[in-house]
PDB file of C-alpha atoms and ligand atoms in Angstrom:
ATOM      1  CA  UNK P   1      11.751  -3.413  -8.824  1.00 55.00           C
ATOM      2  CA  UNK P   2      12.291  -1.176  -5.326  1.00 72.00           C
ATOM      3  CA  UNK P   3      14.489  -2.757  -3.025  1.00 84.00           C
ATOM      4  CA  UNK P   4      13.005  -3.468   0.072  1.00 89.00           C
ATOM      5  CA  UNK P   5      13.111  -1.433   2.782  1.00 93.00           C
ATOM      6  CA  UNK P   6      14.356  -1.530   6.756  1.00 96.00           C
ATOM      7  CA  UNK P   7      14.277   0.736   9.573  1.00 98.00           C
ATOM      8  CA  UNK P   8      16.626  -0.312  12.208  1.00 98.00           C
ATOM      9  CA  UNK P   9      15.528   1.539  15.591  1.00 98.00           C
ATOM     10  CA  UNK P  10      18.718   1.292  17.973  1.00 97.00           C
ATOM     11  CA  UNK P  11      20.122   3.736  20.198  1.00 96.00           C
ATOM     12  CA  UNK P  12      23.910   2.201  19.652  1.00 95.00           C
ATOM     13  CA  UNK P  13      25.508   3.631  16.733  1.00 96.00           C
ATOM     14  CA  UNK P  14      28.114   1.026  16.469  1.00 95.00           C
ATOM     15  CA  UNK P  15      25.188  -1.951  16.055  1.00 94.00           C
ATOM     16  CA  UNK P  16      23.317   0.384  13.598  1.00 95.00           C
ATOM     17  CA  UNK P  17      25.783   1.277  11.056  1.00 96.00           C
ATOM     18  CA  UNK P  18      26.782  -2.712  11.229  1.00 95.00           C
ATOM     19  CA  UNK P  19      23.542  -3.660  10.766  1.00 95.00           C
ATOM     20  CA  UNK P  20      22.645  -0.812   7.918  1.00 96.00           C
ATOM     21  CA  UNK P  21      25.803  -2.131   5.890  1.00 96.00           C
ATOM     22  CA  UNK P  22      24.797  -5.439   5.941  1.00 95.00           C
ATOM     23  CA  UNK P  23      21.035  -4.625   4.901  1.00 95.00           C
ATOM     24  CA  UNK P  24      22.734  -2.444   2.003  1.00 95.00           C
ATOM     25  CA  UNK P  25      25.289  -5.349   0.704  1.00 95.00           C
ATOM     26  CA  UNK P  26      22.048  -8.365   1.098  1.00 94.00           C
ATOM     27  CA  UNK P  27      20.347  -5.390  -1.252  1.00 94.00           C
ATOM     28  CA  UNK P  28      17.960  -3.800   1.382  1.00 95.00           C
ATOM     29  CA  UNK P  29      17.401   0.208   1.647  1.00 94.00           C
ATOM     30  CA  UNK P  30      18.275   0.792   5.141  1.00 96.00           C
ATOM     31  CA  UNK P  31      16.972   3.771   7.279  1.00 96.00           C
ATOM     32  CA  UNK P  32      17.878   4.430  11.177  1.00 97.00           C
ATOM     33  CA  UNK P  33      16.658   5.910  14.053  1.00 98.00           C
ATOM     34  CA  UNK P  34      18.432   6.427  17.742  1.00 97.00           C
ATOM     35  CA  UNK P  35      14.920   6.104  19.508  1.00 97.00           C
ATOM     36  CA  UNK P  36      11.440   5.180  19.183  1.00 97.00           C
ATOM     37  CA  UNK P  37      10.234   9.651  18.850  1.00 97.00           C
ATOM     38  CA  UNK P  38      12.839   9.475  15.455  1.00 97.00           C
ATOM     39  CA  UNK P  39      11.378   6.058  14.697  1.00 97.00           C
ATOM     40  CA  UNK P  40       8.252   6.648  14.412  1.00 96.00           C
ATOM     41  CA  UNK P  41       8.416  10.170  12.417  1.00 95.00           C
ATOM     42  CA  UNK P  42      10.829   7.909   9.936  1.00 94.00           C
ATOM     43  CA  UNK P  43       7.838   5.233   9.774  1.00 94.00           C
ATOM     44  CA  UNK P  44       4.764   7.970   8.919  1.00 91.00           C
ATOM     45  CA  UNK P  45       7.235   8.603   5.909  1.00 87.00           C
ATOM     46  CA  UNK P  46       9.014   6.685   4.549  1.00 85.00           C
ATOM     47  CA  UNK P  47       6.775   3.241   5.254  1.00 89.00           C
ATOM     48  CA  UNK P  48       9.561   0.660   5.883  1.00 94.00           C
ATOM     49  CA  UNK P  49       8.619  -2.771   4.958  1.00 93.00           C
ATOM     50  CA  UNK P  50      10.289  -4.373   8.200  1.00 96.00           C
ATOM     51  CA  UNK P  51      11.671  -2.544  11.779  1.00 97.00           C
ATOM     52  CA  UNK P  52      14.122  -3.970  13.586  1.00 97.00           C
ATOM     53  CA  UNK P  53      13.351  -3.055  17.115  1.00 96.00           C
ATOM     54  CA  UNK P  54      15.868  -2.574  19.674  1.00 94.00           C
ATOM     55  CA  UNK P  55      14.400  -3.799  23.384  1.00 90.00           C
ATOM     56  CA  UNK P  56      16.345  -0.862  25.229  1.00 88.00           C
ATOM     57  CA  UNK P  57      15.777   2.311  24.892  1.00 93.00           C
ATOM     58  CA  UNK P  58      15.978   5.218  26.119  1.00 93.00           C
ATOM     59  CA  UNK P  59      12.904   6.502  27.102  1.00 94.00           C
ATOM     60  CA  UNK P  60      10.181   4.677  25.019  1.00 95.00           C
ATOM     61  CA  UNK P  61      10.805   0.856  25.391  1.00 92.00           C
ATOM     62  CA  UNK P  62      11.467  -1.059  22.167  1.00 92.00           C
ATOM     63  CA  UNK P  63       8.609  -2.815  24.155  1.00 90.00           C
ATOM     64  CA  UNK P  64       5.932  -0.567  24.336  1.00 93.00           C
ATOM     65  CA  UNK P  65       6.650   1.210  21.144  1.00 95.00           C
ATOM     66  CA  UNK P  66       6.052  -2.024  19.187  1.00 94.00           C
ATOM     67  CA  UNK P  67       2.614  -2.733  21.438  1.00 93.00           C
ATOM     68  CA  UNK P  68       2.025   1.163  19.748  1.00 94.00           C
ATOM     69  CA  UNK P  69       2.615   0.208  16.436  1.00 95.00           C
ATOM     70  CA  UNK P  70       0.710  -3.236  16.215  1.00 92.00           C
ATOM     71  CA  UNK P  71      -2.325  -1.043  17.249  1.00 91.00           C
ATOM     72  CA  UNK P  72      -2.392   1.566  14.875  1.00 90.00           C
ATOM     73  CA  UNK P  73      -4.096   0.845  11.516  1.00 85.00           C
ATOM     74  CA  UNK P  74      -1.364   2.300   9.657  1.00 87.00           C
ATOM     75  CA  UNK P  75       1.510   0.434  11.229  1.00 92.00           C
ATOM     76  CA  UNK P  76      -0.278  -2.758  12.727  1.00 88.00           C
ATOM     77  CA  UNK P  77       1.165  -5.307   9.513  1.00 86.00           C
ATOM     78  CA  UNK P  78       4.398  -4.006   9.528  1.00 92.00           C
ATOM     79  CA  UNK P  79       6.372  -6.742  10.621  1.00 94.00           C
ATOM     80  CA  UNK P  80       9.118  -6.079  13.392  1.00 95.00           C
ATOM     81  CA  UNK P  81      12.227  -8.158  14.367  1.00 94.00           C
ATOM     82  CA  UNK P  82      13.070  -6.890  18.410  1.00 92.00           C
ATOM     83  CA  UNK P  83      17.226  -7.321  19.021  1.00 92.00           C
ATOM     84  CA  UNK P  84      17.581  -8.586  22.550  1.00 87.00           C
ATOM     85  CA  UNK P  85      19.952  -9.302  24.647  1.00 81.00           C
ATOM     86  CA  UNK P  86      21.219 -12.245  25.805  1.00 66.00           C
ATOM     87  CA  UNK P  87      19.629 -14.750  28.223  1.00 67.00           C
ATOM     88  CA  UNK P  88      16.757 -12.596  28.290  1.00 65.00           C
ATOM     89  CA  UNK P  89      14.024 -15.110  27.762  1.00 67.00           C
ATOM     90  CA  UNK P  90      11.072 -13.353  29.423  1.00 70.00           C
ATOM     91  CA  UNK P  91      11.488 -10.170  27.297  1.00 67.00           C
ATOM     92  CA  UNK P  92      11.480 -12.441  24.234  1.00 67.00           C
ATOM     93  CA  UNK P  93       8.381 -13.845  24.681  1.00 69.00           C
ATOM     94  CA  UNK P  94       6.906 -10.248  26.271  1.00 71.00           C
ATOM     95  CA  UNK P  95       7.837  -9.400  22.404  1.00 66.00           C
ATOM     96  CA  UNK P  96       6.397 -11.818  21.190  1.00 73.00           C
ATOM     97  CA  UNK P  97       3.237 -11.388  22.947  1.00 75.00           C
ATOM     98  CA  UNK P  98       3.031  -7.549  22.136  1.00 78.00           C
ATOM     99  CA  UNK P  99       2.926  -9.244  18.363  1.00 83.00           C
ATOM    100  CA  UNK P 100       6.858  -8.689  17.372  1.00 88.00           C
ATOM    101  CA  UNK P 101       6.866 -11.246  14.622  1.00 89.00           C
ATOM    102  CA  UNK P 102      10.822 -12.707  15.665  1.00 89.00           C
ATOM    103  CA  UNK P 103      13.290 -11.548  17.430  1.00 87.00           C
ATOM    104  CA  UNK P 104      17.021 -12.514  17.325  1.00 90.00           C
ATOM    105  CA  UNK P 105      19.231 -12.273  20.082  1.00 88.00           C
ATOM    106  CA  UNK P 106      22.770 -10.039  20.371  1.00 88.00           C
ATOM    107  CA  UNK P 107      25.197 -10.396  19.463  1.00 88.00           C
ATOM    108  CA  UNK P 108      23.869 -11.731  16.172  1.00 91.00           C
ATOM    109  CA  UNK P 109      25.905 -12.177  12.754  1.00 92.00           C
ATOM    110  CA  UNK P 110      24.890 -10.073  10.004  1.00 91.00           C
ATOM    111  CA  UNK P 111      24.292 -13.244   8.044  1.00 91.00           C
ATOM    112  CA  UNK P 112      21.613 -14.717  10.832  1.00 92.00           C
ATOM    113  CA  UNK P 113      20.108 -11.208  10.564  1.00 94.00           C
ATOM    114  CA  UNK P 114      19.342 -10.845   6.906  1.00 94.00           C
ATOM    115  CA  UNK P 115      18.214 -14.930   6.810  1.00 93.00           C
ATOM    116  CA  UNK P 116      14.954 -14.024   9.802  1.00 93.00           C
ATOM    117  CA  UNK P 117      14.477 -10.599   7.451  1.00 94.00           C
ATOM    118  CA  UNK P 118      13.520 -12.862   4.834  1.00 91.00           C
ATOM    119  CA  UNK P 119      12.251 -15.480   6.097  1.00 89.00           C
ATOM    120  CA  UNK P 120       9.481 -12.870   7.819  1.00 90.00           C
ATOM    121  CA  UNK P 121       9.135 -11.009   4.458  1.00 88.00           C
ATOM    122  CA  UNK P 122       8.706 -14.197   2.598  1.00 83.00           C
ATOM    123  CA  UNK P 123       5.804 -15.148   5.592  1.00 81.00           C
ATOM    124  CA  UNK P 124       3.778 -11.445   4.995  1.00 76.00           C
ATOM    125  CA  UNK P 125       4.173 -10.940   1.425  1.00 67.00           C
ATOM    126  CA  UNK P 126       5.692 -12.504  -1.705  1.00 57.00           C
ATOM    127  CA  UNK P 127       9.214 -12.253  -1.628  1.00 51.00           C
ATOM    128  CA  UNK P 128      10.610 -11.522  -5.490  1.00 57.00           C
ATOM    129  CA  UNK P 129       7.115 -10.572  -7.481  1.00 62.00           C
ATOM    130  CA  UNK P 130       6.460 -12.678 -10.394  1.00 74.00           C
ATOM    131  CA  UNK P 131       6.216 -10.697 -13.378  1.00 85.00           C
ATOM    132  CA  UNK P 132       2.688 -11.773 -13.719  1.00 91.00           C
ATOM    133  CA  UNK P 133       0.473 -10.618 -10.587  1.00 92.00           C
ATOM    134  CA  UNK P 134      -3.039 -12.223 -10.019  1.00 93.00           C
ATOM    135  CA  UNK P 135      -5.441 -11.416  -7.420  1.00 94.00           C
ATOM    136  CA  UNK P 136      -9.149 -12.454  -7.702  1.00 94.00           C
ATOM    137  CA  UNK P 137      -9.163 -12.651 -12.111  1.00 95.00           C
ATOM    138  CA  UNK P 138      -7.546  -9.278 -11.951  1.00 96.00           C
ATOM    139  CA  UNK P 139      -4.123  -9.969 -13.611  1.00 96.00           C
ATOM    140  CA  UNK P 140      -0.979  -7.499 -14.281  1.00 96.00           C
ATOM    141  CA  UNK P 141       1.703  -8.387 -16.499  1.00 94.00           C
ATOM    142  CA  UNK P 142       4.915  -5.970 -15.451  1.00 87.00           C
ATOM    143  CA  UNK P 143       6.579  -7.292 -18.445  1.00 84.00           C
ATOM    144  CA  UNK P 144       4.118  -7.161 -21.458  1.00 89.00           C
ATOM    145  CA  UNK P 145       2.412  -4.058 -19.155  1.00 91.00           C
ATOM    146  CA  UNK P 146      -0.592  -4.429 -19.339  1.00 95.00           C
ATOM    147  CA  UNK P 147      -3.647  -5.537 -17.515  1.00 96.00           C
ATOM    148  CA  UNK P 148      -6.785  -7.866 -17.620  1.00 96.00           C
ATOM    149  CA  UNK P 149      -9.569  -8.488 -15.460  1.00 96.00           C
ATOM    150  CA  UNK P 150     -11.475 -12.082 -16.114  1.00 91.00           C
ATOM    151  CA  UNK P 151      -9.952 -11.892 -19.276  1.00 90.00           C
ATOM    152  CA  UNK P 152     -10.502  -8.867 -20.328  1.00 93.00           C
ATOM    153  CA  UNK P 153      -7.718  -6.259 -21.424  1.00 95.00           C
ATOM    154  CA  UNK P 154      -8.220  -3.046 -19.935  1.00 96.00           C
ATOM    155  CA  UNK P 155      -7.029   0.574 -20.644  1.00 95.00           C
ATOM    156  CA  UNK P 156      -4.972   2.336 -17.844  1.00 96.00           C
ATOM    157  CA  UNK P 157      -2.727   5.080 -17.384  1.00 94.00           C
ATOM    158  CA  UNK P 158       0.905   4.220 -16.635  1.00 92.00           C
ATOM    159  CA  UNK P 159       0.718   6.296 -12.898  1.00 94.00           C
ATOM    160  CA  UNK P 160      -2.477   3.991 -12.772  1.00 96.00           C
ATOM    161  CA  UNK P 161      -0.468   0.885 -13.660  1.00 96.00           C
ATOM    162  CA  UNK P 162       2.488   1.605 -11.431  1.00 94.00           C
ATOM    163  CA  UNK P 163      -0.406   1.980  -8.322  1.00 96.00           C
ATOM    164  CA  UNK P 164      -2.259  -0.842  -9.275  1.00 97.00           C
ATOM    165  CA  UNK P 165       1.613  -2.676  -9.105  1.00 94.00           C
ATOM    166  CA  UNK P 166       2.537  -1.060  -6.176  1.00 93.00           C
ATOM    167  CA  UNK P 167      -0.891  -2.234  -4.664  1.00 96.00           C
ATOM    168  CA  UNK P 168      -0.759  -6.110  -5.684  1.00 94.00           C
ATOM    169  CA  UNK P 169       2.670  -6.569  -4.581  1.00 89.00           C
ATOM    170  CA  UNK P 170       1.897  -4.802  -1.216  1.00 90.00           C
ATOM    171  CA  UNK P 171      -1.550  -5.793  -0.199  1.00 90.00           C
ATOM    172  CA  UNK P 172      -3.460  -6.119   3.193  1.00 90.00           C
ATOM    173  CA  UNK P 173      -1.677  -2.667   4.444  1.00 90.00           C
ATOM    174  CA  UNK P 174      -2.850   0.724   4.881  1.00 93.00           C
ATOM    175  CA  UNK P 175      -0.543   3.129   2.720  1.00 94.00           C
ATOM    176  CA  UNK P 176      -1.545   7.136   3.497  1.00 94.00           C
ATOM    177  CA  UNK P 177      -1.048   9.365   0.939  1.00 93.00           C
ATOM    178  CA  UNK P 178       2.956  10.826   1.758  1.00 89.00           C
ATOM    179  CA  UNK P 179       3.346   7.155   1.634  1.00 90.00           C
ATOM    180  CA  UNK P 180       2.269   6.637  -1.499  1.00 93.00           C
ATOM    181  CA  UNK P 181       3.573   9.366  -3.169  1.00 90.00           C
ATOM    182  CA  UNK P 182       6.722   8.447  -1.515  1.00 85.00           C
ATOM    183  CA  UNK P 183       6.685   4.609  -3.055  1.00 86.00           C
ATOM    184  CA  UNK P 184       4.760   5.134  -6.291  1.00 90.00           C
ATOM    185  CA  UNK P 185       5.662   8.746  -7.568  1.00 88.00           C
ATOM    186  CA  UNK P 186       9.034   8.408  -5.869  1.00 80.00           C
ATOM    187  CA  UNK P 187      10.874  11.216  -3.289  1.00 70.00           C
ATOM    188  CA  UNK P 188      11.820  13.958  -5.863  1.00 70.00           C
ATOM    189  CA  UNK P 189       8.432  14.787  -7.465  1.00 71.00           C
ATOM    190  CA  UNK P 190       6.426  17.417  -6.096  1.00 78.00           C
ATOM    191  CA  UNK P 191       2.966  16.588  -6.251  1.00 82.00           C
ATOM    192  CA  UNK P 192      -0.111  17.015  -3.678  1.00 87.00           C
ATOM    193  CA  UNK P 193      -1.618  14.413  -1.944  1.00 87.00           C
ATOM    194  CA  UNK P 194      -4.815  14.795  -2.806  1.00 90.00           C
ATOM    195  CA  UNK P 195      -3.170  14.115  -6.352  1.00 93.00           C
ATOM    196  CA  UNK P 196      -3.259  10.479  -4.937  1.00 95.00           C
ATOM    197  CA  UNK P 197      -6.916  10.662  -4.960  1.00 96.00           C
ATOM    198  CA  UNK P 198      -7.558  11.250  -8.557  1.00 96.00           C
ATOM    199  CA  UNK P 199      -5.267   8.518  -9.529  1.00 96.00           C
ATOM    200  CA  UNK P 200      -7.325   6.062  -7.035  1.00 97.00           C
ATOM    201  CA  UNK P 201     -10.132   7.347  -8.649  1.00 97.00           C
ATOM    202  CA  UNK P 202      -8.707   7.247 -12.589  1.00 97.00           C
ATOM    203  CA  UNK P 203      -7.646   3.702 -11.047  1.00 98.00           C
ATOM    204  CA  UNK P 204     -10.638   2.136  -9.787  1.00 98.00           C
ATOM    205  CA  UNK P 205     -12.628   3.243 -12.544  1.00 97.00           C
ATOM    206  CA  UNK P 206     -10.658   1.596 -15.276  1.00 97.00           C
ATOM    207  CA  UNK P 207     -11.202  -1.823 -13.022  1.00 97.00           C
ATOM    208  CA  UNK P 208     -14.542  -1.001 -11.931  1.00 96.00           C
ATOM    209  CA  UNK P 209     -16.199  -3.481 -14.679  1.00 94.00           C
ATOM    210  CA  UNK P 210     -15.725  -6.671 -13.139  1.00 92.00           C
ATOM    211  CA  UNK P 211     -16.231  -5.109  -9.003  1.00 94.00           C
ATOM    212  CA  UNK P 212     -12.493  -5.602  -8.677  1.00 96.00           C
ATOM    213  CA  UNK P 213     -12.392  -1.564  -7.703  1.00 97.00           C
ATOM    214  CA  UNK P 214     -13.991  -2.955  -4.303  1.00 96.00           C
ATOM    215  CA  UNK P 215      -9.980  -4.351  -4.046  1.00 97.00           C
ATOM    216  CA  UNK P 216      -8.723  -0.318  -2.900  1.00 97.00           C
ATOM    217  CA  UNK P 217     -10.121   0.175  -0.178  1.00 97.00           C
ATOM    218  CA  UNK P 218     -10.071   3.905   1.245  1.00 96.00           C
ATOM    219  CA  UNK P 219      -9.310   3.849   5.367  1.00 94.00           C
ATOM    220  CA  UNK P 220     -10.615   6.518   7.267  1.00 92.00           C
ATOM    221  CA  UNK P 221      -8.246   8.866   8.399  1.00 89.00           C
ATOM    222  CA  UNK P 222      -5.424   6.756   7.433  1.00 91.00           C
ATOM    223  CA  UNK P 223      -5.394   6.322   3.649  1.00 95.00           C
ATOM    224  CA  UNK P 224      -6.114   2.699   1.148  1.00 97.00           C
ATOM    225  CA  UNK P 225      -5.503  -0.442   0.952  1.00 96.00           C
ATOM    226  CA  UNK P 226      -5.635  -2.950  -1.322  1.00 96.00           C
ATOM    227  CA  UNK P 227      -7.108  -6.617   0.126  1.00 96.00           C
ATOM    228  CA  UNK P 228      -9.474  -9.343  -0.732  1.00 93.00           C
ATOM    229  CA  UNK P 229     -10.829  -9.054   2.544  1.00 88.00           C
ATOM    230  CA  UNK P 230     -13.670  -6.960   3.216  1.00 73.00           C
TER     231      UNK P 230
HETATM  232 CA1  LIG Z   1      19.914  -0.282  23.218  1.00 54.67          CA
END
């Protein structure tokens, strides 16, 4: 199992790397950027599972850059902590309007941090997979690998079975392709991204029998996702 991962966007280097060594010791992948430019080219590849979001800085606002990402398809269910400063109760709930999902207030202790990271990542998605997945009669066992659907064993690839993983235990968000080669084939394999699309294919088709292939869905210009929701 990945460790989760956390972009910290924060122009002060001191609050960064004290942040980023906390993530790494509460067993978090940490990733930083000084502003929101560097923030969002580390978002488009490396698809952090929570930001922290710095109110000030320089030149795009923590402020406007998460109003940016909560419209985008690709970036809207990302969920973002904004750090604040003190006594500044109008920004908070201007964050909290723009759809920041908490924010905490400097200075903070490490320890408060990591406690609202997962309590946010335990509200959008299950916290510590169970080693048997189950969406909709479509169940994967990571343990005995292998998968069923209503009951039924079917007959996958493992680069299938690692999507289909990656998928369950990240659903309702729009991965693109770099993403996904990033997260499922992992950061030293060279492969092209339209490789992604056979797999989807290989994949859908070996759960096609019982419609649950209607779960990956393929967003325009943006890449799949895998939901229950239409
Ligand atoms: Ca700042």
């Amino acid at each position: 199992m990945e460790n989760r991962r956390i972009l910290i966007i924060e122009d002060e280097p001191a609050i960064r790397e004290m942040v980023c060594f906390a993530m790494e010791r509460a067993g978090f992948d940490c990733a930083q950027a000084n502003d929101a430019e560097e923030g969002q080219a580390c978002i488009a590849e490396r698809a952090p599972d929570l930001i922290l979001l710095d109110w000030m800085l320089p030149g795009i606002s923590g402020v406007d850059l998460a109003r940016r990402l909560k419209r985008e398809e690709l970036t809207r269910n990302i969920p973002i902590i904004m750090l604040t400063a003190k006594g500044e109760e109008a920004d908070r709930i201007r964050g909290l309007d723009v759809g920041a999902d908490d924010y905490v207030v400097k200075p903070f202790s490490p320890r408060e941090l990591v406690a609202r990271i997962n309590a946010v990542l335990r509200r959008v998605s299950p916290e510590t997979p169970e080693p048997v997945l189950e969406v909709d009669g479509l169940v994967l066992d990571s343990v005995g690998h292998w998968v069923s659907a209503k009951g039924q064993r079917l007959e996958m690839g493992p680069t299938e079975f690692r999507l289909l993983h990656f998928f369950m235990t990240h659903p309702d968000r729009v991965y693109s392709r770099e993403q996904l080669l990033d997260r499922v084939w992992g950061r030293n394999v060279y492969v092209e991204e339209r490789t992604v699309d056979v797999h989807i294919r290989r994949l859908r088709k070996a759960i096609e029998a019982r419609g649950h292939d209607k779960l990956i869905q393929t967003v325009r210009g943006a890449g799949y996702r895998f939901s229950t929701r239409g």
